[in-house]
PDB file of C-alpha atoms in Angstrom:
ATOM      1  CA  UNK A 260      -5.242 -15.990   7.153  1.00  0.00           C
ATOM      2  CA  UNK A 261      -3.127 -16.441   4.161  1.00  0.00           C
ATOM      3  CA  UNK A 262      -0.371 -14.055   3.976  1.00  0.00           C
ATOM      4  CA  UNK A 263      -0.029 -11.546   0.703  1.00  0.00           C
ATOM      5  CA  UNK A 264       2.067 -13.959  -1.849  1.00  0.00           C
ATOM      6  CA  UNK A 265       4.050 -13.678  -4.749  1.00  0.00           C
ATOM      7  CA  UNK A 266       5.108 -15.984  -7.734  1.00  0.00           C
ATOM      8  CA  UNK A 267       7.526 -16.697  -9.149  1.00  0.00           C
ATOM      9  CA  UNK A 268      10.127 -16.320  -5.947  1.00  0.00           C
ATOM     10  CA  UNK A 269      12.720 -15.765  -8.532  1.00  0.00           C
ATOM     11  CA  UNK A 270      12.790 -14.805 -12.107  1.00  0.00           C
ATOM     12  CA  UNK A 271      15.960 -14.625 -14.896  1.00  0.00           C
ATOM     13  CA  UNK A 272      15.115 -12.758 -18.040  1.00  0.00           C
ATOM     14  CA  UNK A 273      17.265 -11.633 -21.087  1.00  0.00           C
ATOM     15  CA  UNK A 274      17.518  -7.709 -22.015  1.00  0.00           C
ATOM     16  CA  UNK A 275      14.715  -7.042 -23.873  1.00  0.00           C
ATOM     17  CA  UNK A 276      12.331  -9.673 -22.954  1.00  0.00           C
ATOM     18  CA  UNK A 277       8.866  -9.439 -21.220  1.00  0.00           C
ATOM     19  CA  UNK A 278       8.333 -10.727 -17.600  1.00  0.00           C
ATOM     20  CA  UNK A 279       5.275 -10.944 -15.353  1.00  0.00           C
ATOM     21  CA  UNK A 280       5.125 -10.302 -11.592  1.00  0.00           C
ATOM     22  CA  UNK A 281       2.328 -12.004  -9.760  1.00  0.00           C
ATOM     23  CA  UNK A 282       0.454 -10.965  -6.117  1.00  0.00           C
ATOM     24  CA  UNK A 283      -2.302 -11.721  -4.188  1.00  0.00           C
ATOM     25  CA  UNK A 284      -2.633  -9.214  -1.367  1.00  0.00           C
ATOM     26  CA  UNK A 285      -4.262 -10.491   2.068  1.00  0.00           C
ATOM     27  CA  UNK A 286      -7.705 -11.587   1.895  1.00  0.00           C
ATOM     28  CA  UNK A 287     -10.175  -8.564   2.501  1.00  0.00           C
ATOM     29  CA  UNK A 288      -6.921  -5.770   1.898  1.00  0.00           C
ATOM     30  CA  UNK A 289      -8.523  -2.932  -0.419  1.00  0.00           C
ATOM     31  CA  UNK A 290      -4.749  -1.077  -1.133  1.00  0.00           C
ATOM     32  CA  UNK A 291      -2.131  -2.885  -3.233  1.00  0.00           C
ATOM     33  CA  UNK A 292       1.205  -1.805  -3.393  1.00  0.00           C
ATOM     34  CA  UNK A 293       4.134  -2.338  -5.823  1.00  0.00           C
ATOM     35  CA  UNK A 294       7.611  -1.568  -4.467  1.00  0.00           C
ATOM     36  CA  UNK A 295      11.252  -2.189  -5.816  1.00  0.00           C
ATOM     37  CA  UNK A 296      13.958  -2.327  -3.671  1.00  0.00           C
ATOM     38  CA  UNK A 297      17.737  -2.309  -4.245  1.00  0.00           C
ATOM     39  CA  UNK A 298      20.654  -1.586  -2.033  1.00  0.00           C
ATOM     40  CA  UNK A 299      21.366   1.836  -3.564  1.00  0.00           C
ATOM     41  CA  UNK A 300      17.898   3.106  -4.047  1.00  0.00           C
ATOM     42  CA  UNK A 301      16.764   1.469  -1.362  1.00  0.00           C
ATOM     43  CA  UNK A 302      12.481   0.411  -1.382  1.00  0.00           C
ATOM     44  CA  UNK A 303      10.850   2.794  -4.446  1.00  0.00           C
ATOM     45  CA  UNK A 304       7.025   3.212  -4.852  1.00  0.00           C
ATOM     46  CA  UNK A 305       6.498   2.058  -8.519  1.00  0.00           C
ATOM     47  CA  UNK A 306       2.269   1.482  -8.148  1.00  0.00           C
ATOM     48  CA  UNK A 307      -0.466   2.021  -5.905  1.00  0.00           C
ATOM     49  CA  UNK A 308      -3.938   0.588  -5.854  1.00  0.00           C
ATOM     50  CA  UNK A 309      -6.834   1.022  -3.824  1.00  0.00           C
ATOM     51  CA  UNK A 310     -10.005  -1.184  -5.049  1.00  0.00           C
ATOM     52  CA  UNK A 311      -8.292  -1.785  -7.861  1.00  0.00           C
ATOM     53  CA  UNK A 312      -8.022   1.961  -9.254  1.00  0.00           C
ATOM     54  CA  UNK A 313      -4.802   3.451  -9.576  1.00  0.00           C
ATOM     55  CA  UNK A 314      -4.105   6.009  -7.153  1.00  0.00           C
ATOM     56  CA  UNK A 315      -0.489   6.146  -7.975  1.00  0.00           C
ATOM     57  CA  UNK A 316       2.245   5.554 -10.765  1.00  0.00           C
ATOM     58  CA  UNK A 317       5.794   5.842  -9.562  1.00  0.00           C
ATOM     59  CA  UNK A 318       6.854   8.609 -12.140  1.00  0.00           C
ATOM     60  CA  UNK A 319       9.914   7.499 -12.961  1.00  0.00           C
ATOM     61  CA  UNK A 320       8.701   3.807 -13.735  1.00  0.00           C
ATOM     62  CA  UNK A 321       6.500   4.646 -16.285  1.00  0.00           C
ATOM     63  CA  UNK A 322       7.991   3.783 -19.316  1.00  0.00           C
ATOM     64  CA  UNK A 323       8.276  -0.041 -19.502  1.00  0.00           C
ATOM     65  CA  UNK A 324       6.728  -0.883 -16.015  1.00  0.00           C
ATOM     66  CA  UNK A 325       2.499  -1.831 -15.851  1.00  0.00           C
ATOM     67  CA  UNK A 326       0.589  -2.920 -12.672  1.00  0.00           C
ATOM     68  CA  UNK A 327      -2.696  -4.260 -13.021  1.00  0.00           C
ATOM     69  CA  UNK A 328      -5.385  -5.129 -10.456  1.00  0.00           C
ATOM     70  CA  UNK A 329      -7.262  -7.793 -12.703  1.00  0.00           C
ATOM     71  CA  UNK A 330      -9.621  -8.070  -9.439  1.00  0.00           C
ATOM     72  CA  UNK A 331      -9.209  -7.505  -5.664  1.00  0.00           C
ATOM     73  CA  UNK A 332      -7.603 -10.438  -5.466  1.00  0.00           C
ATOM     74  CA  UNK A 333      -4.940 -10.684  -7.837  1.00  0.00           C
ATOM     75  CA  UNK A 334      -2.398  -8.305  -9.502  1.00  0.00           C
ATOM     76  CA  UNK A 335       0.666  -8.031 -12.306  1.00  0.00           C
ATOM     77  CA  UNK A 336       3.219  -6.035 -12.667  1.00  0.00           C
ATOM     78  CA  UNK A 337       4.665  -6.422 -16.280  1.00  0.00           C
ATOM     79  CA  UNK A 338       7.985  -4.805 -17.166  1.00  0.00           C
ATOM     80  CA  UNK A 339       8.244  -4.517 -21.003  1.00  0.00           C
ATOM     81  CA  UNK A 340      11.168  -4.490 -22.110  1.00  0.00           C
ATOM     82  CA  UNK A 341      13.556  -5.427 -19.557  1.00  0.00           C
ATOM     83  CA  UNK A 342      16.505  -4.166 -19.044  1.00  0.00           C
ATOM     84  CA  UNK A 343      20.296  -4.868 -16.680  1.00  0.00           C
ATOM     85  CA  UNK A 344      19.134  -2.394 -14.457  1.00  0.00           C
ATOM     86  CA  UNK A 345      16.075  -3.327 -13.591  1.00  0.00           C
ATOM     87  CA  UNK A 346      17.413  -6.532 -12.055  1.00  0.00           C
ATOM     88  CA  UNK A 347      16.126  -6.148  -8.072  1.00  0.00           C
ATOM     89  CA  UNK A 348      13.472  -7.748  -5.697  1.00  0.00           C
ATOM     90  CA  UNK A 349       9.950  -6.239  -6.228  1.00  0.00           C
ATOM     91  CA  UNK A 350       7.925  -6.152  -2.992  1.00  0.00           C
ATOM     92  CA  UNK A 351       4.205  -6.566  -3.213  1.00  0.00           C
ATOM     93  CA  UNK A 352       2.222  -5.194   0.234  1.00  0.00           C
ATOM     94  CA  UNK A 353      -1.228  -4.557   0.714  1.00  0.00           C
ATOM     95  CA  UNK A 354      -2.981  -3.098   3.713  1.00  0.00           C
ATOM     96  CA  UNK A 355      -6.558  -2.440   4.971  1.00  0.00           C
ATOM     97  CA  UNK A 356      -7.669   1.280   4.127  1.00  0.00           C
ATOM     98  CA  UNK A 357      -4.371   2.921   4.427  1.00  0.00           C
ATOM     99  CA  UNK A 358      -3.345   1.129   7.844  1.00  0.00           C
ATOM    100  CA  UNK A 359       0.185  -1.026   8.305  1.00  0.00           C
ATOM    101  CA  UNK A 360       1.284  -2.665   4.964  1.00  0.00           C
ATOM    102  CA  UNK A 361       2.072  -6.058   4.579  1.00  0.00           C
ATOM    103  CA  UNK A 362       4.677  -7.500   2.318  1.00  0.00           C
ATOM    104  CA  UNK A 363       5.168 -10.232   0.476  1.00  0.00           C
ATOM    105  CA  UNK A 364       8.413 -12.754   0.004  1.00  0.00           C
ATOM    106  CA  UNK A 365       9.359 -10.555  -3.439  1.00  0.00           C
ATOM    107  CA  UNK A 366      10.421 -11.363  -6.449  1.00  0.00           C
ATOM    108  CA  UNK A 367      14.332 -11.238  -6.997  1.00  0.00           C
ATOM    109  CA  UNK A 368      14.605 -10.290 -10.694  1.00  0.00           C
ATOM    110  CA  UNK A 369      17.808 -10.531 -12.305  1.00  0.00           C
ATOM    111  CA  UNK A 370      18.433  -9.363 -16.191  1.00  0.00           C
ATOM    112  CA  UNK A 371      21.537 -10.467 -17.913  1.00  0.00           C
TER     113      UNK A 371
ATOM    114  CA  UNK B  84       6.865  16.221  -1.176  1.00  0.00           C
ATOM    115  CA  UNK B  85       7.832  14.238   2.233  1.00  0.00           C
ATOM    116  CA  UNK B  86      11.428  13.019   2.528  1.00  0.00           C
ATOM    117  CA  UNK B  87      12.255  10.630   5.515  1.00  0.00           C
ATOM    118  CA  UNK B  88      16.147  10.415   6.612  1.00  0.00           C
ATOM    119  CA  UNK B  89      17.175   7.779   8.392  1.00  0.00           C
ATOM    120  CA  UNK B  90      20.095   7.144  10.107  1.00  0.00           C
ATOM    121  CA  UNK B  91      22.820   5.625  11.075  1.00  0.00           C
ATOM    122  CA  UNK B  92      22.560   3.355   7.771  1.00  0.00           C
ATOM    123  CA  UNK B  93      25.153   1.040   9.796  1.00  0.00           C
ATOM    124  CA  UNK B  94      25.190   0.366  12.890  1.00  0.00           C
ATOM    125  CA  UNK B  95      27.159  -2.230  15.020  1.00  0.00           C
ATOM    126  CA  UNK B  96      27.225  -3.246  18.679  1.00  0.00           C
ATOM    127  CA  UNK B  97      28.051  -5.603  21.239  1.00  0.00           C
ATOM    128  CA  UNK B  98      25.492  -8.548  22.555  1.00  0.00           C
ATOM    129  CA  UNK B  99      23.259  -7.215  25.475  1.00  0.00           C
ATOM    130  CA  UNK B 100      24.207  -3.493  24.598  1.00  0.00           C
ATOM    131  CA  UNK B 101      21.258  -0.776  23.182  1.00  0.00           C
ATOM    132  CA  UNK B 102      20.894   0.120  19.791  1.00  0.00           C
ATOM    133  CA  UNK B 103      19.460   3.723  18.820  1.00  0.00           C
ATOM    134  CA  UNK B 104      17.962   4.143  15.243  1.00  0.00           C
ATOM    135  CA  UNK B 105      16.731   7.403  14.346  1.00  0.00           C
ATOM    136  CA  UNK B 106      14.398   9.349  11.518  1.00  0.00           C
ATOM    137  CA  UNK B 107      13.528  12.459  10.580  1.00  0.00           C
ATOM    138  CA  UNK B 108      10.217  13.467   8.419  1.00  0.00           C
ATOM    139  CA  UNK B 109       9.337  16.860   6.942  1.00  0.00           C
ATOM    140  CA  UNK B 110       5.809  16.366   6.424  1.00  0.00           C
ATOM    141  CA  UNK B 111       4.013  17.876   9.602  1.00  0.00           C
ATOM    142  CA  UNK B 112       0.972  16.360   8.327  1.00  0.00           C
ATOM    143  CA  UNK B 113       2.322  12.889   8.803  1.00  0.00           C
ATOM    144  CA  UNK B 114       0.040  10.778  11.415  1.00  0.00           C
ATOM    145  CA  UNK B 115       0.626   7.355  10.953  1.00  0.00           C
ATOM    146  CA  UNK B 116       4.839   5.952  11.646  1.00  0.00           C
ATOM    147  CA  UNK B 117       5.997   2.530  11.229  1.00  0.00           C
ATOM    148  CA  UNK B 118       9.088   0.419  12.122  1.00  0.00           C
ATOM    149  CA  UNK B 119       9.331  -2.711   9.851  1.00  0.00           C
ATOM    150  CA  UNK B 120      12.670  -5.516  10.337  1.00  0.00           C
ATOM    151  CA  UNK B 121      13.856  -7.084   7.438  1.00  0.00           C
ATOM    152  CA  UNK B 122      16.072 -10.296   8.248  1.00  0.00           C
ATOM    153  CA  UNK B 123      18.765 -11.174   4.990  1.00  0.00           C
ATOM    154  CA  UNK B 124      16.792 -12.812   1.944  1.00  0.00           C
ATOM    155  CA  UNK B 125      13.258 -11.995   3.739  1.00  0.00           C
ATOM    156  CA  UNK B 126      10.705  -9.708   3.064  1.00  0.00           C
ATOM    157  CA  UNK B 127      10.011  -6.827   5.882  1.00  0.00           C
ATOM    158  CA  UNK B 128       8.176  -7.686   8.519  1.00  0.00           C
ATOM    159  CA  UNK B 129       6.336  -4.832  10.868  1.00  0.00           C
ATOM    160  CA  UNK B 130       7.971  -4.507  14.082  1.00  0.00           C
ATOM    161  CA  UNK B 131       5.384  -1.688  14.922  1.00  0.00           C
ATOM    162  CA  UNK B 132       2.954   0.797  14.037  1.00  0.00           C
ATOM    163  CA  UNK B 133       2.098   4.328  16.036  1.00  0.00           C
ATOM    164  CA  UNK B 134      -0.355   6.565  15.828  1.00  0.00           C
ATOM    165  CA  UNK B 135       0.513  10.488  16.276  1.00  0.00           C
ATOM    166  CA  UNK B 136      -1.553  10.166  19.429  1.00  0.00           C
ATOM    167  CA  UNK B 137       0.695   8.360  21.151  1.00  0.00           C
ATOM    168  CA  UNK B 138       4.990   9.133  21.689  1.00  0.00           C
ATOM    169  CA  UNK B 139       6.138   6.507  23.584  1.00  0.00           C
ATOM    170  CA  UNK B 140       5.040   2.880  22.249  1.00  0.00           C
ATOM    171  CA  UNK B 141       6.967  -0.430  23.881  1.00  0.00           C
ATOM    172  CA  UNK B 142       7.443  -3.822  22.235  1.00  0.00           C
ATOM    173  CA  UNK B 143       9.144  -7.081  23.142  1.00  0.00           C
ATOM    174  CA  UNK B 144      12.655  -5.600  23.328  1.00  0.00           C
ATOM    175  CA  UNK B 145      12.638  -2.125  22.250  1.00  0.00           C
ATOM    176  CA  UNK B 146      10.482   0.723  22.502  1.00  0.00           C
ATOM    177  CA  UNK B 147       9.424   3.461  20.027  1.00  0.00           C
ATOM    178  CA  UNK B 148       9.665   7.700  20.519  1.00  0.00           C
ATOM    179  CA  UNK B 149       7.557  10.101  18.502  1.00  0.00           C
ATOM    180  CA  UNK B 150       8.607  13.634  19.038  1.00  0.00           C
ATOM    181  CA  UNK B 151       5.922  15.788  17.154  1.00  0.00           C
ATOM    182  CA  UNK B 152       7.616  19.045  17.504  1.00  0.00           C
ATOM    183  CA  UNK B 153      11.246  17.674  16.211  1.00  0.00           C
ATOM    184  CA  UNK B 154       9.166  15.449  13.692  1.00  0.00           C
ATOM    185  CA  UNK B 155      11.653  12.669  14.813  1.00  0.00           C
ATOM    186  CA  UNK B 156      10.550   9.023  15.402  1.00  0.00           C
ATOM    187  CA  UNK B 157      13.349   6.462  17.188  1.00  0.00           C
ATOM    188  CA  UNK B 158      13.431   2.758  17.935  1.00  0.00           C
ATOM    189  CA  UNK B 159      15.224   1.762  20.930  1.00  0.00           C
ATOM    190  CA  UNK B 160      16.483  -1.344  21.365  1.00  0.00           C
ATOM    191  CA  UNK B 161      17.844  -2.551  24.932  1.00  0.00           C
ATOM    192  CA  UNK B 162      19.745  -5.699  25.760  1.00  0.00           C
ATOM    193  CA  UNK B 163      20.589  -6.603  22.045  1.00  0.00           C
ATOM    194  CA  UNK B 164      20.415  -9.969  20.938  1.00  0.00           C
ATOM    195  CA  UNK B 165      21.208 -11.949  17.813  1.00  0.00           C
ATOM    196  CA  UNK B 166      17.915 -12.270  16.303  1.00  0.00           C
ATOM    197  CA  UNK B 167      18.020  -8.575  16.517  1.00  0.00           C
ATOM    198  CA  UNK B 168      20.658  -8.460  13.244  1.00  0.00           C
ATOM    199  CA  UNK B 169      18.880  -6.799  10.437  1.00  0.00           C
ATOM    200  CA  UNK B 170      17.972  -4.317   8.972  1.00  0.00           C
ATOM    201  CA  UNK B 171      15.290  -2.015  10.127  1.00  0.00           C
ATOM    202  CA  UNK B 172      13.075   0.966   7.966  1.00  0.00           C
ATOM    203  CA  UNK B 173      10.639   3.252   9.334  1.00  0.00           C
ATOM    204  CA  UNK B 174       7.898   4.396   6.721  1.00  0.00           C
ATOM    205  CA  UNK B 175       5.480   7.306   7.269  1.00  0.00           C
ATOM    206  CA  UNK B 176       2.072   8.388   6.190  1.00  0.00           C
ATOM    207  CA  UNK B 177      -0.096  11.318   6.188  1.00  0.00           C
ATOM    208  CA  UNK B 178      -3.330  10.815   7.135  1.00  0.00           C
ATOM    209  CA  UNK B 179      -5.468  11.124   4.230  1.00  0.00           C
ATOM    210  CA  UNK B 180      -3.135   8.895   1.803  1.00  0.00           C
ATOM    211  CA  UNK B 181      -2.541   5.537   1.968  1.00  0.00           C
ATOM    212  CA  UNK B 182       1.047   5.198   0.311  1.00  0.00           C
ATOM    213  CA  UNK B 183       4.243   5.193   3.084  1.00  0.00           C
ATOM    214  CA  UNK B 184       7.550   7.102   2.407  1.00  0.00           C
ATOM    215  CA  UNK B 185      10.114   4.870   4.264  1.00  0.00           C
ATOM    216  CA  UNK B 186      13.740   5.625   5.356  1.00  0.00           C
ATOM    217  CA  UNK B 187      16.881   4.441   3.545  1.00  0.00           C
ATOM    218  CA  UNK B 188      17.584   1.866   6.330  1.00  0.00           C
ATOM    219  CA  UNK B 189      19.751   0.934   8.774  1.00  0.00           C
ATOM    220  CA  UNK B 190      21.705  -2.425   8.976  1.00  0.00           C
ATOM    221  CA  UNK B 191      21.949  -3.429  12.556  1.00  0.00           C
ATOM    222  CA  UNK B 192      24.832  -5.965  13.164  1.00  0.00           C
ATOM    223  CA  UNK B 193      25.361  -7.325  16.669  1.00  0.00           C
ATOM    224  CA  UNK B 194      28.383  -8.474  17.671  1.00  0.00           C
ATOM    225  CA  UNK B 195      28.704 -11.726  20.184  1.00  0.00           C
TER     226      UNK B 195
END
């Protein structure tokens, strides 16, 4: 079985632009999970899925962060605009009904 | 809403000596408690999952202690190797939500 993947591994964006995060969780999974994770905040919940409706929207992420579930198979996470400090490595995991998550490689994001 | 400390967030020892790593959860509703590994520049990998049911869990190398009444999970590791370097989070759930609430992490160094 094909582990959950993400694309790109590695993404380099300009303040203000628009970038796309990609995942597809593990065949069969039914909860998808966005996470950010940097060395001060440590891993952050920023969206939650579970067949495809959105159980939860990191609060503080709001603003200029969107995940998507365009089907159970695939997901986004769009951060519009970008910003310095949102330069990080976004963790994608998905589990079956609520049971151990499993991550993905993550994106490192950097914004100059 | 539940807040997981985790500590120590560094932690160093000597090659073939244990390793204690220890959290603390305030949810008494929590059921479900995972220990996940991250090596440097790879995604986290789960080391092991326990159920409420059960305190004492063993894997290849370590073992696991739930104690309910402290609402304190540890990972023990004996005879520390190299491979062991990393750092380590433990996430919890309650049982009727699927999102975890991990620790801040603790960076495990073993010295030769």
């Amino acid at each position: 079985d094909a582990g959950v993947t993400q694309t790109p591994r590695h993404e380099v964006a300009e303040k203000g632009q628009t970038i796309i995060l990609k995942c597809e969780p593990v065949s069969g999974h039914n909860d998808l999970f966005w996470y950010r994770q940097t060395k001060i905040q440590g891993l952050e919940l920023l969206s939650y899925f579970r067949s495809k409706s959105l159980m939860e929207d990191g609060g503080a992420f709001k603003d200029r962060f969107k995940a998507e579930m365009l089907n159970s198979s695939f997901s986004t996470l769009k951060i519009q605009p970008t910003e310095p400090k949102d330069s990080a490595v976004y963790l994608c995991a998905s589990s079956l009904l609520g049971y151990e998550q499993y991550f993905g490689p993550g994106t490192r994001l950097t914004v100059l | 809403g539940e807040q997981v400390e985790q500590r120590p967030p560094h932690l160093s020892v000597r090659e073939g000596d244990s390793a204690v790593i220890t959290c603390t959860y305030t949810d008494p509703n929590s059921y479900y408690f995972f220990w996940y590994k991250q090596e440097p520049g790879a995604s986290l990998q789960l080391l092991m999952k326990v159920f409420s049911s059960t305190e004492i869990n063993e894997g290849q190398g370590f073992t696991v202690l739930l104690n309910k009444k402290d609402k304190r999970l540890s990972l023990n590791l004996t005879a520390a190797h190299p491979g062991d370097s990393a750092a380590y989070f433990c996430a919890v759930r309650r049982y009727n939500q699927g999102k975890l609430i991990f620790g801040q992490g603790t960076k495990l160094s073993i010295k030769p």
